[in-house]
Coordinates of C-alpha atoms in Angstrom, one line a residue:
X1 CA -48.3 -14.4 55.4
X2 CA -50.1 -16.4 58.0
X3 CA -52.9 -19.0 58.0
X4 CA -53.6 -22.7 58.0
X5 CA -52.0 -23.3 54.6
X6 CA -48.3 -24.1 53.8
X7 CA -46.0 -21.4 52.6
X8 CA -42.5 -21.7 51.3
X9 CA -39.7 -20.5 49.0
X10 CA -40.2 -16.7 49.4
X11 CA -38.2 -14.5 47.1
X12 CA -38.1 -10.8 46.4
X13 CA -38.6 -9.5 42.9
X14 CA -35.6 -7.4 41.6
X15 CA -37.5 -4.1 42.2
X16 CA -38.1 -5.0 45.9
X17 CA -41.8 -4.3 45.6
X18 CA -43.2 -7.9 45.5
X19 CA -42.5 -11.2 47.2
X20 CA -43.3 -14.4 45.3
X21 CA -43.8 -17.6 47.2
X22 CA -45.2 -21.1 46.9
X23 CA -48.4 -22.0 48.8
X24 CA -51.3 -24.4 48.8
X25 CA -53.7 -21.7 50.2
X26 CA -56.0 -22.4 47.3
X27 CA -57.1 -25.8 46.1
X28 CA -53.8 -26.6 44.5
X29 CA -50.1 -25.6 45.1
X30 CA -49.5 -22.4 43.2
X31 CA -47.0 -19.7 42.7
X32 CA -48.2 -16.5 44.3
X33 CA -47.1 -12.9 44.4
X34 CA -47.9 -10.2 47.0
X35 CA -47.1 -6.5 46.9
X36 CA -45.3 -5.4 50.0
X37 CA -44.7 -1.9 51.5
X38 CA -43.2 -1.1 54.9
X39 CA -43.1 -4.7 55.8
X40 CA -46.8 -5.3 55.2
X41 CA -48.9 -6.6 52.3
X42 CA -50.5 -3.8 50.3
X43 CA -53.2 -6.1 48.8
X44 CA -54.2 -9.7 48.9
X45 CA -51.7 -12.0 47.1
X46 CA -52.5 -13.1 43.5
X47 CA -51.8 -16.4 41.7
X48 CA -49.1 -16.3 39.0
X49 CA -49.3 -20.0 38.1
X50 CA -51.5 -22.8 39.3
X51 CA -50.2 -26.4 39.9
X52 CA -46.7 -25.1 40.5
X53 CA -44.2 -27.7 41.5
X54 CA -41.1 -25.6 41.8
X55 CA -39.0 -24.5 44.8
X56 CA -35.8 -22.6 45.7
X57 CA -36.9 -19.5 43.8
X58 CA -34.3 -17.0 42.7
X59 CA -34.5 -13.9 40.5
X60 CA -31.8 -12.5 38.2
X61 CA -31.2 -8.8 38.2
X62 CA -33.2 -8.6 35.0
X63 CA -36.3 -10.3 36.5
X64 CA -35.9 -13.8 35.2
X65 CA -37.1 -16.4 37.7
X66 CA -35.1 -19.6 38.2
X67 CA -36.4 -22.5 40.3
X68 CA -35.9 -26.1 40.9
X69 CA -38.7 -28.3 39.5
X70 CA -39.4 -31.9 40.3
X71 CA -41.8 -33.8 38.1
X72 CA -43.7 -36.2 40.2
X73 CA -47.2 -37.2 39.1
X74 CA -49.2 -39.8 40.8
X75 CA -53.0 -39.7 40.8
X76 CA -55.8 -41.7 42.3
X77 CA -58.6 -42.5 39.9
X78 CA -62.1 -44.1 40.0
X79 CA -63.9 -46.0 37.2
X80 CA -67.0 -48.0 36.9
X81 CA -66.4 -51.7 36.3
X82 CA -68.9 -54.2 34.8
X83 CA -68.2 -57.7 36.3
X84 CA -70.1 -59.4 33.4
X85 CA -68.5 -57.8 30.4
X86 CA -65.3 -56.7 32.2
X87 CA -65.7 -53.3 30.6
X88 CA -64.1 -50.3 32.4
X89 CA -65.4 -46.8 32.1
X90 CA -63.2 -43.8 31.5
X91 CA -61.3 -43.2 34.8
X92 CA -61.6 -39.9 36.6
X93 CA -59.6 -38.4 39.5
X94 CA -61.0 -39.1 42.9
X95 CA -60.6 -35.4 43.7
X96 CA -60.3 -32.2 41.8
X97 CA -57.8 -30.9 44.4
X98 CA -54.0 -31.3 44.4
X99 CA -54.2 -33.2 41.1
X100 CA -51.1 -35.3 40.6
X101 CA -50.5 -35.8 44.3
X102 CA -53.2 -38.2 45.4
X103 CA -52.7 -41.9 45.6
X104 CA -53.7 -45.2 47.3
X105 CA -57.5 -44.8 47.0
X106 CA -59.6 -47.1 49.1
X107 CA -63.4 -47.2 48.8
X108 CA -65.3 -47.4 52.1
X109 CA -67.4 -50.6 52.8
X110 CA -70.6 -48.8 52.2
X111 CA -69.3 -47.2 49.0
X112 CA -70.1 -43.7 50.1
X113 CA -66.6 -42.5 50.9
X114 CA -63.1 -42.9 49.5
X115 CA -59.9 -42.6 51.5
X116 CA -56.6 -41.7 50.0
X117 CA -53.2 -40.2 50.6
X118 CA -52.3 -36.7 49.5
X119 CA -48.8 -35.4 49.2
X120 CA -48.1 -31.9 47.9
X121 CA -44.8 -30.3 46.8
X122 CA -44.9 -28.5 50.1
X123 CA -44.9 -31.7 52.1
X124 CA -41.8 -33.1 53.8
X125 CA -40.2 -36.1 52.1
X126 CA -42.3 -39.2 52.5
X127 CA -45.0 -37.3 54.4
X128 CA -48.6 -37.5 53.4
X129 CA -52.1 -36.6 54.7
X130 CA -54.8 -39.2 55.1
X131 CA -57.9 -37.7 53.4
X132 CA -61.5 -39.0 53.4
X133 CA -63.9 -37.7 50.7
X134 CA -67.6 -38.1 50.8
X135 CA -68.6 -38.9 47.3
X136 CA -72.1 -37.4 47.3
X137 CA -71.1 -34.0 48.7
X138 CA -67.5 -33.9 47.5
X139 CA -66.6 -32.8 51.1
X140 CA -63.0 -33.7 52.1
X141 CA -61.5 -33.9 55.5
X142 CA -57.8 -34.4 56.3
X143 CA -57.5 -36.7 59.2
X144 CA -53.8 -37.2 59.9
X145 CA -50.4 -36.4 58.5
X146 CA -47.8 -39.1 58.9
X147 CA -44.5 -40.4 57.4
X148 CA -45.3 -43.2 54.9
X149 CA -43.4 -46.3 54.0
X150 CA -42.8 -48.0 50.7
X151 CA -45.1 -51.0 50.1
X152 CA -48.7 -52.0 49.5
X153 CA -51.7 -51.3 51.6
X154 CA -50.9 -47.9 52.9
X155 CA -54.6 -47.3 53.6
X156 CA -57.3 -49.9 54.5
X157 CA -60.8 -49.6 55.8
X158 CA -62.0 -51.6 58.8
X159 CA -65.2 -53.5 57.9
X160 CA -67.4 -51.2 60.1
X161 CA -66.4 -48.2 58.0
X162 CA -65.7 -46.1 61.1
X163 CA -61.9 -46.4 61.1
X164 CA -58.9 -47.0 58.8
X165 CA -55.6 -48.7 59.1
X166 CA -52.4 -46.9 58.0
X167 CA -48.8 -47.8 58.1
X168 CA -46.5 -45.1 59.6
X169 CA -42.7 -45.0 59.7
X170 CA -41.1 -44.1 63.1
X171 CA -37.4 -44.6 63.0
X172 CA -36.7 -48.1 61.9
X173 CA -40.1 -49.4 63.0
X174 CA -43.4 -49.6 61.2
X175 CA -46.4 -48.6 63.2
X176 CA -49.8 -50.0 62.1
X177 CA -52.3 -47.4 63.4
X178 CA -56.1 -47.4 63.6
X179 CA -57.5 -44.0 62.7
X180 CA -61.0 -42.8 63.5
X181 CA -62.6 -41.8 60.2
X182 CA -64.4 -38.8 61.9
X183 CA -62.1 -37.4 64.5
X184 CA -58.7 -38.6 63.2
X185 CA -57.8 -40.0 66.6
X186 CA -55.3 -42.8 66.1
X187 CA -53.8 -45.6 68.2
X188 CA -51.1 -48.2 67.5
X189 CA -52.4 -51.7 66.9
X190 CA -49.1 -53.3 65.8
X191 CA -45.6 -51.9 66.5
X192 CA -43.7 -53.9 63.9
X193 CA -40.1 -54.4 63.0
X194 CA -38.7 -52.8 59.8
X195 CA -38.5 -56.2 58.2
X196 CA -42.3 -56.5 58.1
X197 CA -43.0 -55.8 54.4
X198 CA -46.8 -55.5 53.9
X199 CA -50.0 -56.4 55.7
X200 CA -53.7 -56.9 54.9
X201 CA -56.7 -56.9 57.3
X202 CA -58.8 -60.0 57.7
X203 CA -62.3 -59.8 56.3
X204 CA -63.8 -59.2 59.8
X205 CA -61.1 -56.7 60.8
X206 CA -59.9 -58.7 63.8
X207 CA -56.5 -59.9 62.4
X208 CA -53.6 -58.7 60.3
X209 CA -51.8 -60.9 57.8
X210 CA -48.3 -59.8 57.1
X211 CA -45.0 -61.1 55.6
X212 CA -41.6 -61.1 57.4
X213 CA -38.2 -62.0 56.1
X214 CA -35.8 -63.6 58.5
X215 CA -32.0 -63.8 58.7
X216 CA -32.0 -67.0 56.5
X217 CA -33.8 -65.0 53.8
X218 CA -36.9 -67.1 54.3
X219 CA -40.2 -65.3 54.0
X220 CA -43.0 -66.0 56.5
X221 CA -46.7 -65.4 56.2
X222 CA -48.0 -64.6 59.6
X223 CA -51.5 -64.0 61.0
X224 CA -51.6 -61.6 64.0
X225 CA -54.7 -61.2 66.2
X226 CA -55.2 -57.5 66.9
X227 CA -56.9 -57.9 70.3
X228 CA -54.2 -60.0 72.1
X229 CA -51.3 -59.9 69.6
X230 CA -51.3 -63.7 69.3
X231 CA -49.5 -64.9 66.1
X232 CA -49.4 -68.0 64.0
X233 CA -47.2 -68.7 61.0
X234 CA -49.2 -69.9 58.0
X235 CA -46.4 -70.4 55.4
X236 CA -42.6 -70.3 55.1
X237 CA -40.8 -70.0 51.8
X238 CA -37.5 -71.2 50.7
X239 CA -34.7 -68.5 50.8
X240 CA -35.8 -65.8 48.4
X241 CA -34.1 -62.7 46.8
X242 CA -37.1 -60.6 47.4
X243 CA -38.0 -58.5 50.5
X244 CA -41.4 -60.1 51.1
X245 CA -44.8 -60.8 49.7
X246 CA -46.4 -58.2 47.5
X247 CA -50.0 -57.0 47.6
X248 CA -51.4 -59.4 50.1
X249 CA -55.1 -59.8 49.8
X250 CA -57.5 -61.9 51.9
X251 CA -60.5 -63.7 50.3
X252 CA -64.0 -62.5 51.4
X253 CA -64.6 -65.8 53.3
X254 CA -61.3 -65.5 55.1
X255 CA -60.0 -68.9 54.0
X256 CA -57.4 -67.9 51.4
X257 CA -54.6 -65.3 51.0
X258 CA -53.2 -64.3 47.6
X259 CA -49.9 -62.4 47.0
X260 CA -47.0 -62.0 44.6
X261 CA -43.4 -62.8 45.4
X262 CA -40.0 -62.8 43.9
X263 CA -38.9 -66.1 42.5
X264 CA -35.5 -67.4 41.4
X265 CA -35.3 -68.4 37.8
X266 CA -32.5 -70.2 35.8
X267 CA -30.1 -67.8 34.1

């Protein structure tokens, strides 16, 4: 089989007449079967099971299929929120595609698009695609595939709504990359050491706030200007058992930063 989709885990049925395989050639990752004769497909493949999360397919001589199954379910949802009553509507998935493999949703500044990460069972470990969905039309475009890192703020919109910030792992470095929301073109705006934990864009998109833990186990909150790379330390903690500040968020007026952090408590 050829095409733009992913294919994997092919296995012959015991009678040698069909090949089963896993592919995301439809809107989800499914288990497929294709009848083969003389090395060619006799007919288009058919779906045996939708939303299939198995791999390493093997048949017994009697036709029983064995496979490895990993249960991983993470989904991105959207819900209406009433700021006066604090009522939240029933959440719905941001996409009807690849359910259970979408995460880190971020609404665009104009509210017309949502960006999120999509990882399917066919993806390499820690790899995900950056997807942008237009809410009015349900059109989706996959902009870039990259190796993710653990931590908050994997995806952020720049204020102009034309580009996004992602965090990509490359060896023992963390690359903060600016991705064009239309073309997917990307460039590195901050080549950071592995000890940088998480980062948040300033309200105007000109600076990055990030946390860094030093050899003395102190955590620093740093502001970095994206144009010239100039940095200033805003806060330094006492030695901490944590790895950094969690969930950095900058206030709309740009005067305050909020985060969570580990704190030592008496036994």
